[in-house]
Coordinates of C-alpha atoms in Angstrom, one line a residue:
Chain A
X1 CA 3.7 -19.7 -32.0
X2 CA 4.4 -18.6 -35.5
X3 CA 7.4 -21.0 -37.5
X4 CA 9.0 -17.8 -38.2
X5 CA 9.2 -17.1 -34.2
X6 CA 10.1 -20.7 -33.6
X7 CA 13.1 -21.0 -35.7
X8 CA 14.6 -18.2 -33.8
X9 CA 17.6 -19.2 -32.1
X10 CA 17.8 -17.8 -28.5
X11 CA 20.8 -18.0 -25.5
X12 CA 19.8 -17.7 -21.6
X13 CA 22.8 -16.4 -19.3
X14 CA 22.1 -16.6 -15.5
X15 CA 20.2 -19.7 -13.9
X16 CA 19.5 -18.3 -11.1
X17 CA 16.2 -18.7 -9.2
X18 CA 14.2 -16.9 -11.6
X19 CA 16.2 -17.5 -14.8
X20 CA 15.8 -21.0 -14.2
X21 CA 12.3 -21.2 -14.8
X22 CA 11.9 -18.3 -17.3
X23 CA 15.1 -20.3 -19.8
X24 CA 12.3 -23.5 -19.0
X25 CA 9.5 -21.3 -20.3
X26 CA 11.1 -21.0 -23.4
X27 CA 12.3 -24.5 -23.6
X28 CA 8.7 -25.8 -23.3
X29 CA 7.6 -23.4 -25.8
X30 CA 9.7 -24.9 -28.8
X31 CA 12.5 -22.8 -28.7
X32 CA 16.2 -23.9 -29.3
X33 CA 18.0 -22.7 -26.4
X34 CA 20.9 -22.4 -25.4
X35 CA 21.8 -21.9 -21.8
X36 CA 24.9 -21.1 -19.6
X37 CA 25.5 -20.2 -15.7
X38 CA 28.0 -19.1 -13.9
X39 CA 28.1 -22.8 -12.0
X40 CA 28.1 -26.1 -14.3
X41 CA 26.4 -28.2 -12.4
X42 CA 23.2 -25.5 -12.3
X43 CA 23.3 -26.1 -16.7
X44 CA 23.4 -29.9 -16.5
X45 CA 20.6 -30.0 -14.2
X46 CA 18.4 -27.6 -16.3
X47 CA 19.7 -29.5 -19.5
X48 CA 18.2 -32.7 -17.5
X49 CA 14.8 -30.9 -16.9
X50 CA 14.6 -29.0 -20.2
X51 CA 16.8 -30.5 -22.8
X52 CA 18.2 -27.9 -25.1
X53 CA 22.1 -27.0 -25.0
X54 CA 24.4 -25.9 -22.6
X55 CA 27.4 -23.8 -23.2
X56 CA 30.7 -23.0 -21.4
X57 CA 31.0 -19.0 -21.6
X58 CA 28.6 -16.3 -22.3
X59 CA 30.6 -16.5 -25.6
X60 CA 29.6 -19.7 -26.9
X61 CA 25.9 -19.5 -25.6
X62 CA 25.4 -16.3 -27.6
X63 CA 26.9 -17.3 -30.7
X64 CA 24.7 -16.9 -33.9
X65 CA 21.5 -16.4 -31.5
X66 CA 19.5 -13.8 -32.6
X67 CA 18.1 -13.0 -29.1
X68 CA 20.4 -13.3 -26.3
X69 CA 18.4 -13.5 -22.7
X70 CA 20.4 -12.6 -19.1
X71 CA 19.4 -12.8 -15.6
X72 CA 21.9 -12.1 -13.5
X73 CA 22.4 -10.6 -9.8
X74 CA 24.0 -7.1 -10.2
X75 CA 25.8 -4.5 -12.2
X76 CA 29.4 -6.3 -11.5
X77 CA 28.0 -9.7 -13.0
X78 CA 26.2 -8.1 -16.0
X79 CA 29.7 -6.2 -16.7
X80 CA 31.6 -9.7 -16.1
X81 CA 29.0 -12.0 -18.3
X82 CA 29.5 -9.2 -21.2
X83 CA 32.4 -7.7 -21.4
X84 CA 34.3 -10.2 -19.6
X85 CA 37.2 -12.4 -21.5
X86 CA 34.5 -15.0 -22.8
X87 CA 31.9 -12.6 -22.4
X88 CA 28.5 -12.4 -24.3
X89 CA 29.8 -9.0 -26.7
X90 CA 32.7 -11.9 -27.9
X91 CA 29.8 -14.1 -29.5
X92 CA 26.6 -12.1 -30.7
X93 CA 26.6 -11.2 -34.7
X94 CA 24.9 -7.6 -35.6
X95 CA 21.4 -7.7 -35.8
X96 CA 20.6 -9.6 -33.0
X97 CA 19.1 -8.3 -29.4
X98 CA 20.4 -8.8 -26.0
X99 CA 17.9 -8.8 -23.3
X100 CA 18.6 -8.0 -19.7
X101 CA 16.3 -9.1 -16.9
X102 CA 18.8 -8.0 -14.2
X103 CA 17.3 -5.8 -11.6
X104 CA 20.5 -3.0 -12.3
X105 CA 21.6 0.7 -12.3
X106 CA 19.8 2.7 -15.5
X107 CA 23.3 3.7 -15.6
X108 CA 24.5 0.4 -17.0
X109 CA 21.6 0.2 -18.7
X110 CA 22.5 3.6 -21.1
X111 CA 26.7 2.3 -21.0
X112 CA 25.5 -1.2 -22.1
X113 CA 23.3 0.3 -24.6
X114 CA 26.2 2.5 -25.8
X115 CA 28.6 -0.3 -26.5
X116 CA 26.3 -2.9 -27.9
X117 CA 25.0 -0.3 -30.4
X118 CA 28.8 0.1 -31.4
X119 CA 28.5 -3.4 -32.8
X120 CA 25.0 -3.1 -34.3
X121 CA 23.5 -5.5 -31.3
X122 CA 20.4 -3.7 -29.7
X123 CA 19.9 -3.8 -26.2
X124 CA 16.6 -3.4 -24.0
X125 CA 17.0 -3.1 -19.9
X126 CA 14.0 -5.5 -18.9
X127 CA 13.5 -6.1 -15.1
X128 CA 10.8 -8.1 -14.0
X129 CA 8.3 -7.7 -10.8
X130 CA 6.8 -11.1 -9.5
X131 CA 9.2 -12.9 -7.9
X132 CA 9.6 -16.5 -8.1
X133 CA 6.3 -18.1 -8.3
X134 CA 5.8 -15.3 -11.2
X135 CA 8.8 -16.7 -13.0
X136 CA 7.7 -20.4 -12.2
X137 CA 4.0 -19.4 -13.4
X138 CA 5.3 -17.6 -16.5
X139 CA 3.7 -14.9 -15.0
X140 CA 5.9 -12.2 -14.6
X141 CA 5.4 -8.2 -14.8
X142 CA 8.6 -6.9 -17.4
X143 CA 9.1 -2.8 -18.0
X144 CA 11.2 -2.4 -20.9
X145 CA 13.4 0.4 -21.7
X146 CA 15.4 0.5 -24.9
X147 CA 14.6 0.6 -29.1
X148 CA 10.6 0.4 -30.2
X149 CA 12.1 -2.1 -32.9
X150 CA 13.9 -3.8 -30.7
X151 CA 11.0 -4.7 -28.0
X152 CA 8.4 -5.6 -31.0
X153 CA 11.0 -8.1 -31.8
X154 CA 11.4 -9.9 -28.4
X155 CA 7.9 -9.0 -27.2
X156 CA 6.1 -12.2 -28.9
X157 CA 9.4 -14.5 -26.9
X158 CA 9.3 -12.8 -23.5
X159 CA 5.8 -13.5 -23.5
X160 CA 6.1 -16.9 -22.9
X161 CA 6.8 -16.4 -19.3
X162 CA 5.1 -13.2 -18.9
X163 CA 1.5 -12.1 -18.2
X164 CA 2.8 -8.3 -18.4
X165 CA 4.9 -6.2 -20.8
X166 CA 5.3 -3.0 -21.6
X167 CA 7.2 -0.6 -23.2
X168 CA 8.5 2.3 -20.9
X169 CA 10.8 4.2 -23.3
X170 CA 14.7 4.7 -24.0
X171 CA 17.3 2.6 -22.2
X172 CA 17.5 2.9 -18.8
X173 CA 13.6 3.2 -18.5
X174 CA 12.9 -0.4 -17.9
X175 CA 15.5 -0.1 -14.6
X176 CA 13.9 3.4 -13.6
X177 CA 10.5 2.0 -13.6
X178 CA 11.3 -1.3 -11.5
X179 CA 12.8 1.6 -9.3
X180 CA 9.8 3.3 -8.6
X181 CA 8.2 -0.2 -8.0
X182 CA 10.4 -0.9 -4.8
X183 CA 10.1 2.6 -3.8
X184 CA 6.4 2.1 -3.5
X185 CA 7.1 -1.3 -1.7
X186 CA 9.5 0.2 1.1
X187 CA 6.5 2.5 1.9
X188 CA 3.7 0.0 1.8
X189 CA 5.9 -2.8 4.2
X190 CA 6.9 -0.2 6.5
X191 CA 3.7 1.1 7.6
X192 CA 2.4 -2.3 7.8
X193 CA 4.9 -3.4 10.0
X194 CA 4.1 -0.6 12.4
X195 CA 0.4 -1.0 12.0
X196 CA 0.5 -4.9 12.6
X197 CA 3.2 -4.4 15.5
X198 CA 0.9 -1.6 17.0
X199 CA -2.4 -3.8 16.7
X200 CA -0.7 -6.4 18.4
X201 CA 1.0 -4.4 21.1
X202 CA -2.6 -3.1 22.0
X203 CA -3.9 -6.7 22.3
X204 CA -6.0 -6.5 19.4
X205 CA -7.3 -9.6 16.7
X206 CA -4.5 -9.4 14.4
X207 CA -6.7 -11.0 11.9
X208 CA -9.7 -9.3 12.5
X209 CA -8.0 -5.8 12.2
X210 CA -6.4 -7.1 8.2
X211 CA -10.1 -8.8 7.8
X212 CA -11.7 -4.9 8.5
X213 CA -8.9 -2.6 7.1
X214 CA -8.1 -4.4 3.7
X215 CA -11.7 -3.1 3.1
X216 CA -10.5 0.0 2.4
X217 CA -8.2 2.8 2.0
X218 CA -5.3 1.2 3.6
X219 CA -5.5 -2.0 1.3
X220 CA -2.6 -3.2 -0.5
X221 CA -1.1 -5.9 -2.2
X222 CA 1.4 -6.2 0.9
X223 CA -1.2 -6.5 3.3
X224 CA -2.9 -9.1 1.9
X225 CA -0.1 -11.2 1.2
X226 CA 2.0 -10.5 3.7
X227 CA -0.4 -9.5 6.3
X228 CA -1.1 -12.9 7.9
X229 CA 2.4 -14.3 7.7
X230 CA 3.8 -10.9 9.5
X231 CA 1.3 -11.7 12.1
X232 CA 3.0 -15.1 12.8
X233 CA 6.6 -13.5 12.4
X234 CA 7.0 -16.2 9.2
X235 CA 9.8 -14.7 6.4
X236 CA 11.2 -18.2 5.3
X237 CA 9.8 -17.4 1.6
X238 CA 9.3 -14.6 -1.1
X239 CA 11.9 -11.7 -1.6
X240 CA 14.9 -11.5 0.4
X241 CA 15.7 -8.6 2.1
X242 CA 19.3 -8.8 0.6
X243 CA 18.1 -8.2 -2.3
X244 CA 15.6 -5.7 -1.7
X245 CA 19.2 -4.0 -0.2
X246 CA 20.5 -4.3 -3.7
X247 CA 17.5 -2.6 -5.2
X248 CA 17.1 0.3 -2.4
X249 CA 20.4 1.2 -3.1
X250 CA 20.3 1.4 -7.1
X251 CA 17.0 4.1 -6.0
X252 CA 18.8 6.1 -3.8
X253 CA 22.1 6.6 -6.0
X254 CA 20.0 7.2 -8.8
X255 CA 17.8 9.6 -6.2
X256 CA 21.5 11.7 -6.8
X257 CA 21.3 11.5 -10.7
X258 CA 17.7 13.2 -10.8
X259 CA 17.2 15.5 -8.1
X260 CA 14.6 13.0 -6.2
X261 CA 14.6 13.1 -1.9
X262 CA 13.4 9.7 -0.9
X263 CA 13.2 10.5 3.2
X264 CA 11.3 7.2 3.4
X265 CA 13.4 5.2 1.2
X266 CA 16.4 5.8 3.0
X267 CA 15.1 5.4 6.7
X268 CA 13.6 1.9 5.1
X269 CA 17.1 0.8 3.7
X270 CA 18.8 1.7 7.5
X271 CA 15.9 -0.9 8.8
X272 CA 16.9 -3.4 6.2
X273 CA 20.6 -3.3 7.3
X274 CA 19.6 -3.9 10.8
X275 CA 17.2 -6.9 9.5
X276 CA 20.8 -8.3 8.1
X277 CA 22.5 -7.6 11.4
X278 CA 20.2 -9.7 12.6
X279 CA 20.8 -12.4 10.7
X280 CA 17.6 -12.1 8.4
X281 CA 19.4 -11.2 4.9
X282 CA 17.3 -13.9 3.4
X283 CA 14.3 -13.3 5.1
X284 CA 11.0 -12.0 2.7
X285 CA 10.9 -8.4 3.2
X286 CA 8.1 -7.9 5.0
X287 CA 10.8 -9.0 8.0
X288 CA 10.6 -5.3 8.8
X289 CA 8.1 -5.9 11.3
X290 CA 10.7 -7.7 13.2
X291 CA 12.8 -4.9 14.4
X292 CA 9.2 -3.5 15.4
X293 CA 7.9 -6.4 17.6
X294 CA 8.4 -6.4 21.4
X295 CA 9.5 -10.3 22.1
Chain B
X1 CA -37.0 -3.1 8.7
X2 CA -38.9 -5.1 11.1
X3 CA -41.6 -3.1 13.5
X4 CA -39.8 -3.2 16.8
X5 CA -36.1 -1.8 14.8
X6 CA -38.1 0.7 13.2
X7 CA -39.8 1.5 17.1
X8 CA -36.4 2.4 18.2
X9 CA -36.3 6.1 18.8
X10 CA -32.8 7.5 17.9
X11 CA -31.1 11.1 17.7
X12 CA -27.5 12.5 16.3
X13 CA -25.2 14.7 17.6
X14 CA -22.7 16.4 15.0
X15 CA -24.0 17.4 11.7
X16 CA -20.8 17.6 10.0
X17 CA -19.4 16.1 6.9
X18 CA -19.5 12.4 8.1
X19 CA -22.3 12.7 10.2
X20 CA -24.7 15.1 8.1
X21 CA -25.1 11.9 5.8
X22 CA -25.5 9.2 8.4
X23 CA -28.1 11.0 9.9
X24 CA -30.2 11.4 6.6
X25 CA -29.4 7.6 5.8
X26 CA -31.3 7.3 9.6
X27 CA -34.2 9.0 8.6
X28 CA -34.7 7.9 5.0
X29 CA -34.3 4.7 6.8
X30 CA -37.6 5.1 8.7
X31 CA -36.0 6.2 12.0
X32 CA -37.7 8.3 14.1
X33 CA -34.7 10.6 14.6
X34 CA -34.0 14.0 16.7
X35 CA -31.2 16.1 15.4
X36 CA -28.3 18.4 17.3
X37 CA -25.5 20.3 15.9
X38 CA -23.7 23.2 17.5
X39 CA -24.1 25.6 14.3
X40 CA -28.4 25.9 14.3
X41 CA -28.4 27.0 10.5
X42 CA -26.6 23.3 9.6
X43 CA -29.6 21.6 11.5
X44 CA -32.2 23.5 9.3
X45 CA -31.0 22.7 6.3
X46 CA -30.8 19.1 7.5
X47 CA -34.5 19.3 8.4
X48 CA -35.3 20.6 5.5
X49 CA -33.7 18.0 3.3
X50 CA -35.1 15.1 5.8
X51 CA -37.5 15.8 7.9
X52 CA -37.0 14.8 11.9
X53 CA -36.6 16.6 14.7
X54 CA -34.3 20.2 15.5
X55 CA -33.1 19.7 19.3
X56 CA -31.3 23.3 21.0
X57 CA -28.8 21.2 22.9
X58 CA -27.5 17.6 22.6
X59 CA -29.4 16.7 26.3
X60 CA -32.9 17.7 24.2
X61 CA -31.6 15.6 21.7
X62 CA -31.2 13.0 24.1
X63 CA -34.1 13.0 25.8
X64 CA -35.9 9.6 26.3
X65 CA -33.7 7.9 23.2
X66 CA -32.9 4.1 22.6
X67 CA -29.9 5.1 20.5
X68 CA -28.1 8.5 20.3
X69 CA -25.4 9.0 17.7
X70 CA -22.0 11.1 17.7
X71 CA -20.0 12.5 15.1
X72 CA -17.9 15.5 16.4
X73 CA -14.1 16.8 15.8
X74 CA -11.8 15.0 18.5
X75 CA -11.6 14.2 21.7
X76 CA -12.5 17.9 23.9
X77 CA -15.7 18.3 21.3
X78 CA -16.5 14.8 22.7
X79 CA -16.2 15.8 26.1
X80 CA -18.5 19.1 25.4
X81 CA -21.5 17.1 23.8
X82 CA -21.3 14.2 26.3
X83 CA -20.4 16.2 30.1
X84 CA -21.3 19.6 28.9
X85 CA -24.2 22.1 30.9
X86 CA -26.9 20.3 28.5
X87 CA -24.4 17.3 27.4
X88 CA -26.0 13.7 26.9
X89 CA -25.4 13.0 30.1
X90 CA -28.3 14.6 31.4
X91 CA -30.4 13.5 28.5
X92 CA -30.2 9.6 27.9
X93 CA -32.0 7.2 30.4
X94 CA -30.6 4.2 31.9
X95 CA -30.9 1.2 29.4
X96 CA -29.6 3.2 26.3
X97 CA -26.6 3.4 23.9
X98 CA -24.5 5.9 23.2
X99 CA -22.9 5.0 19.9
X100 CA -19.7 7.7 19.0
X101 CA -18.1 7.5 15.4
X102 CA -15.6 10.2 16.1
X103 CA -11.9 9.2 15.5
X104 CA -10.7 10.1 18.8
X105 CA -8.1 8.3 21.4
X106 CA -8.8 4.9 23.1
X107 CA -8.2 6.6 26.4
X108 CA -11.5 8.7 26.2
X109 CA -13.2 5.9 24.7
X110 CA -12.6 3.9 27.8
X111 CA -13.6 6.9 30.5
X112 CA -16.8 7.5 28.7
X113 CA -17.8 3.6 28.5
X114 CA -16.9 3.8 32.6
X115 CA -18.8 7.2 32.9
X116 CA -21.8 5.9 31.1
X117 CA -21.4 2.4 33.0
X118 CA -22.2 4.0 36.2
X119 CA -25.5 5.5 34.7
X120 CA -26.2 2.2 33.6
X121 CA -26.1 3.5 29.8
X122 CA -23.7 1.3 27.3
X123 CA -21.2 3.1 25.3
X124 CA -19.7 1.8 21.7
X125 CA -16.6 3.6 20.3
X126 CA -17.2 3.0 16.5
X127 CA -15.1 5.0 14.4
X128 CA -15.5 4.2 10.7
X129 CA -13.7 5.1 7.9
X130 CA -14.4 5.4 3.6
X131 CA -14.5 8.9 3.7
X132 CA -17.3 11.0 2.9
X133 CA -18.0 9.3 -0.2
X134 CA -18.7 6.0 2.3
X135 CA -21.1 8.2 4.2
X136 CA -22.8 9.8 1.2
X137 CA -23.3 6.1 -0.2
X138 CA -24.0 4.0 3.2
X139 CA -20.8 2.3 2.4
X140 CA -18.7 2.9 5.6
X141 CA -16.3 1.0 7.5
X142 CA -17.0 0.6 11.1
X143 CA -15.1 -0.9 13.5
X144 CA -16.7 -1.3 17.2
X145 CA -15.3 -1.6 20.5
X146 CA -17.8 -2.0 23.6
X147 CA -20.1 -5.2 25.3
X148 CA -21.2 -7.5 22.6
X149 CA -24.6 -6.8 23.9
X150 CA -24.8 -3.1 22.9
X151 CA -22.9 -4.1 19.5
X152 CA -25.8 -6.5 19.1
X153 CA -28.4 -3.8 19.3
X154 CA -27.2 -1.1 17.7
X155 CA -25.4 -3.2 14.5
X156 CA -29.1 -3.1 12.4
X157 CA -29.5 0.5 13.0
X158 CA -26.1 1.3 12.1
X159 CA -26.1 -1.1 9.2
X160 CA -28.4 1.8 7.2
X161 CA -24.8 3.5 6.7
X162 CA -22.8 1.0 6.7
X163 CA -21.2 -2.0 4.3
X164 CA -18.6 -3.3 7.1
X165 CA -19.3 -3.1 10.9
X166 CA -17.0 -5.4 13.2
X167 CA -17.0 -5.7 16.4
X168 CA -13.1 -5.7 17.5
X169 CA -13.4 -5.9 21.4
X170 CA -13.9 -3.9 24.9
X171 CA -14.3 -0.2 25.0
X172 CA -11.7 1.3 23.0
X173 CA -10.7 -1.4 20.5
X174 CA -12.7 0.6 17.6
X175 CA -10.4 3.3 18.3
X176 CA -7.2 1.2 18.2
X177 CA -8.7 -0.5 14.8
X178 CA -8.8 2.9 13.2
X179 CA -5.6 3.9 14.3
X180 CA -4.0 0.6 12.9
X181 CA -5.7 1.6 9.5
X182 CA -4.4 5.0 9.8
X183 CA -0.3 3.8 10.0
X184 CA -0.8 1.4 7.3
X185 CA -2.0 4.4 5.4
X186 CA 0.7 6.9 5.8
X187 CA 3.4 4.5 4.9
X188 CA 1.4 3.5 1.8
X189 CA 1.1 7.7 0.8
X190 CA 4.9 8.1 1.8
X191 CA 6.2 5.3 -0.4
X192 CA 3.9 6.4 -3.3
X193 CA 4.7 10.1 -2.8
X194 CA 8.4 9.1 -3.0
X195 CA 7.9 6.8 -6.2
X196 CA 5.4 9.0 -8.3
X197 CA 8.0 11.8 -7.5
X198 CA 11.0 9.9 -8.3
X199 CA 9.0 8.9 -11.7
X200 CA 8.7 12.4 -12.4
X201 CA 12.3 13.7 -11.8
X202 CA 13.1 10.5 -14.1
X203 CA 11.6 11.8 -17.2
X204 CA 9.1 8.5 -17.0
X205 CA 5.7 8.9 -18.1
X206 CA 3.8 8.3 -14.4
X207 CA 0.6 7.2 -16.3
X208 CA 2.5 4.2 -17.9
X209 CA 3.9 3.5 -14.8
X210 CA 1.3 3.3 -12.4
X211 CA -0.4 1.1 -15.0
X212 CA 2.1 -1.3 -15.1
X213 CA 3.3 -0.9 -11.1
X214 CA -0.3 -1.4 -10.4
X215 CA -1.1 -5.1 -11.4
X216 CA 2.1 -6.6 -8.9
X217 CA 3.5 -6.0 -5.3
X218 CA 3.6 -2.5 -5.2
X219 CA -0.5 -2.3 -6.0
X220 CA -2.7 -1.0 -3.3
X221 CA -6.1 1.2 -2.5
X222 CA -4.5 4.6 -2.7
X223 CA -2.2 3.9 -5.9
X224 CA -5.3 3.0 -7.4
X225 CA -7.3 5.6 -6.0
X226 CA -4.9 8.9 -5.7
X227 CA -1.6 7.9 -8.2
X228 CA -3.6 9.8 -10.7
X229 CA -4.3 13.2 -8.9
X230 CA -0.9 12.8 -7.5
X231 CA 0.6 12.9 -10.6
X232 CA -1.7 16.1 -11.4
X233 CA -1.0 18.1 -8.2
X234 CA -4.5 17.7 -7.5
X235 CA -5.6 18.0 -3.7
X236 CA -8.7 19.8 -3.6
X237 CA -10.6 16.7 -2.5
X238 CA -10.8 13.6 -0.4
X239 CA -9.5 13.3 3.7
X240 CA -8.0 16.6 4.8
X241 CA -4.0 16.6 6.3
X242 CA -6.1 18.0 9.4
X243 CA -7.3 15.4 9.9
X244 CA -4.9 13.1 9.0
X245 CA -2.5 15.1 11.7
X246 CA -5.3 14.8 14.0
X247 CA -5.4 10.9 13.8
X248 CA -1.8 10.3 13.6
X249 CA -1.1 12.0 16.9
X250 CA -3.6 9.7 18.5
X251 CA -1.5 7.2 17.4
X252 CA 1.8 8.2 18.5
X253 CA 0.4 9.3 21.6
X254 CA -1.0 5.5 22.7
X255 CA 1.8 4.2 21.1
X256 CA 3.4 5.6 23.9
X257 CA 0.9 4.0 26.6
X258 CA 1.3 0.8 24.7
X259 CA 5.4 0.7 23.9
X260 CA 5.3 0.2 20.2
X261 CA 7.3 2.2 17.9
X262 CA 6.6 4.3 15.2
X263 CA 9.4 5.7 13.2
X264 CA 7.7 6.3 9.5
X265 CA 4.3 7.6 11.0
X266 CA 5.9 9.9 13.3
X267 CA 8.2 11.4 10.2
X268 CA 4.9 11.3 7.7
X269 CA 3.6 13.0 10.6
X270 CA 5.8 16.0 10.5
X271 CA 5.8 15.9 6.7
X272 CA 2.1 16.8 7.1
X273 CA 3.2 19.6 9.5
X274 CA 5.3 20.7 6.4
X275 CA 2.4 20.7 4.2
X276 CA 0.1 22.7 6.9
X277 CA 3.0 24.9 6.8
X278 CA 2.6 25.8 3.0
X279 CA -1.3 26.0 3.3
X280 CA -2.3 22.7 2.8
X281 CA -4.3 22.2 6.2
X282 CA -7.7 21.3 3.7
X283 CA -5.8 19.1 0.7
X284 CA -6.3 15.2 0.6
X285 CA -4.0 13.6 2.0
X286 CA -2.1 12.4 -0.7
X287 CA -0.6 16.1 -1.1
X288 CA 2.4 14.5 0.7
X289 CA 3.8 14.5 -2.7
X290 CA 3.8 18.2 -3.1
X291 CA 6.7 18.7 -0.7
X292 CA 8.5 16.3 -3.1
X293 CA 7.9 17.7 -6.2
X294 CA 10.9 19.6 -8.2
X295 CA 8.7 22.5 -9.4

């Protein structure tokens, strides 16, 4: 790392289970951070882990950084950590970046935009695809929507916990693109839940038939990560179906905003509030199969 | 190819798009192989291109074989070349293998191994899959249900076509393979239907996206393979909706025999009624996306 990126001065907001390790990534790399979360005792056990400082408001973290970091859960806490009475907009100077990693609307994305531009702040909507052990690994996917100048500025920092980033357009296109991810995903677990709960219904070698299909056209990432646990009906682990919810949702009111039908989408989200019925909101998502398995 | 393999004296019923390859991969093999097809002029041309020999009916064809090979349309073509006036039946000898690669339900898969059980002739349901790209190239998929024995025999003589053959379990078990792989696929197209469309109606450039959506959880054979076309309207290629329609109501209808359920394939299924509708019969199957297109 260059000493000109080094002596940047950076905040993390949210340290949740991926901002956690993504603040830690930074930490590691040399930078002076500063971090805050929601619930104290989270910051003193990161401060523990990672040194660095910890602040008492979004305010105080973000004040005099030039790049501002969040990770929150969804719309209502990225409103509340910015604009709330000790919020993030109370702290940050002009010329600095805030970055969002918070899976959100595009809607807030634009609005947030909007208002930090007001006060000469730029803002970039930058989800992230990998889940935790991405974060951990510093291997995370991140689809950026927001100003050119803006992302060539935080690009080099992001990239210390990030094997992927790229640059999608205006604001809002980093959220539309994580979108289209989970879209993608709905399809890919549902007919794999039906294809493994068929194969077993018919008494065949669960793990032969993944072995000889994952040869071919019906291979996916899903199936051959997922595949073998779905088989044992094992969702302690990966991406809860809570917040695959969350994320279903943002699609299918944003569906509304551009004229999309997503048939599948919407059938997939109905199976996903029954998984929650069923008392499986933190269960991985590939606890679709459940509903599909006769036990 | 060892002397006694090379002994074996085979023939092929069905000289269509699948099997009009796996026939000439036979004979370039070394095989000794005798040729049927309903349309005459289709067997010509074969001979022409591979030497052999033309039978008049698939009994001829049959005649004093070790191995006799099926490719045909579904389950009633099936029935034709196997019980018709000059079907196999009459043909093959006690001792031999019948060795069928249609897709076609497990239900006939299991009469005709009980049928040819009783003239002492084994029967191997081995649909395959990879397209006919896999058959041009020798790459194909196969998945085998029948005795071991008869797998054992007939596994060198198939391997001239093939990259993959496993052997799944008793008569019918290739069929319920393929029909596994055949689910996983349509929820795969659905969900990437719905996201490269969504993409679209979002102003996002689908290129971008696919590249970045690509290298995570959302990857998998047919984003790869069709996200580009898709985003082209390009369907003039690939595994016809026919067929597709063909395969997914053998699915539905054992689902049926063997109580699983199948909500996404059996609305996929009617999409591709949809698309039928609008003269898409022929397109690859990835022209799910056309009903979803704003245009």
């Amino acid at each position: 790392m260059s000493k000109e990126q080094q002596s940047k001065k950076v905040a993390f907001l949210g340290l949740g289970v991926m901002g956690y390790p993504m603040a830690g990534h930074l930490a590691s790399s040399g930078y002076n951070i500063t971090v805050y979360n929601r619930t104290s005792a989270r910051s003193e056990k990161w401060i523990n882990e990672f040194k660095g400082n910890k602040a008492d408001s979004p305010a105080e973290a973000s004040q005099g950084k030039d790049i501002v970091f969040c990770c929150v859960g969804a719309d209502p806490d990225l409103r509340q950590v910015i604009y709330g009475d000790n919020g993030a907009l109370k702290g940050m100077n002009s010329g600095s970046i805030f970055v969002d990693h918070t899976t959100a609307s595009a809607e807030i994305a634009k609005e947030l935009s909007d208002e930090f531009q007001r006060h000469e702040i730029s803002f970039l909507d930058a989800p992230v695809s990998g889940g935790q052990a991405g974060a951990e690994n510093g291997a995370l996917t991140i689809m950026v929507g927001g100003t050119e100048n803006a992302f060539n500025e935080a690009h080099p920092v992001m990239d210390v916990f990030a094997r992927n980033i790229t640059y999608m357009g205006p604001a809002g296109y980093g959220q539309l693109t994580k979108m289209v991810n989970q879209i993608c995903i709905a399809g890919v677990l549902q007919g794999l839940s039906e294809g493994i709960a068929f194969a077993q219904n018919a008494g065949l070698d669960g793990e032969k038939v993944l072995e000889v299909i994952s040869k071919g056209a019906a291979q996916s990432w899903q199936m051959e990560n997922r595949g073998h646990t779905m088989l044992k009906g094992e969702f302690n682990f990966g991406f809860a179906v809570d917040w695959m919810r969350k994320d279903l949702n943002l699609c299918l009111s944003e569906s509304n905003n551009n004229g999309s039908r997503l048939p599948m989408s919407a059938l997939v989200d109905q199976f996903y509030a029954h998984v929650q019925k069923r008392g499986g909101g933190r269960w991985d998502t590939s606890s679709l199969i459940d509903l599909l398995q006769n036990k």
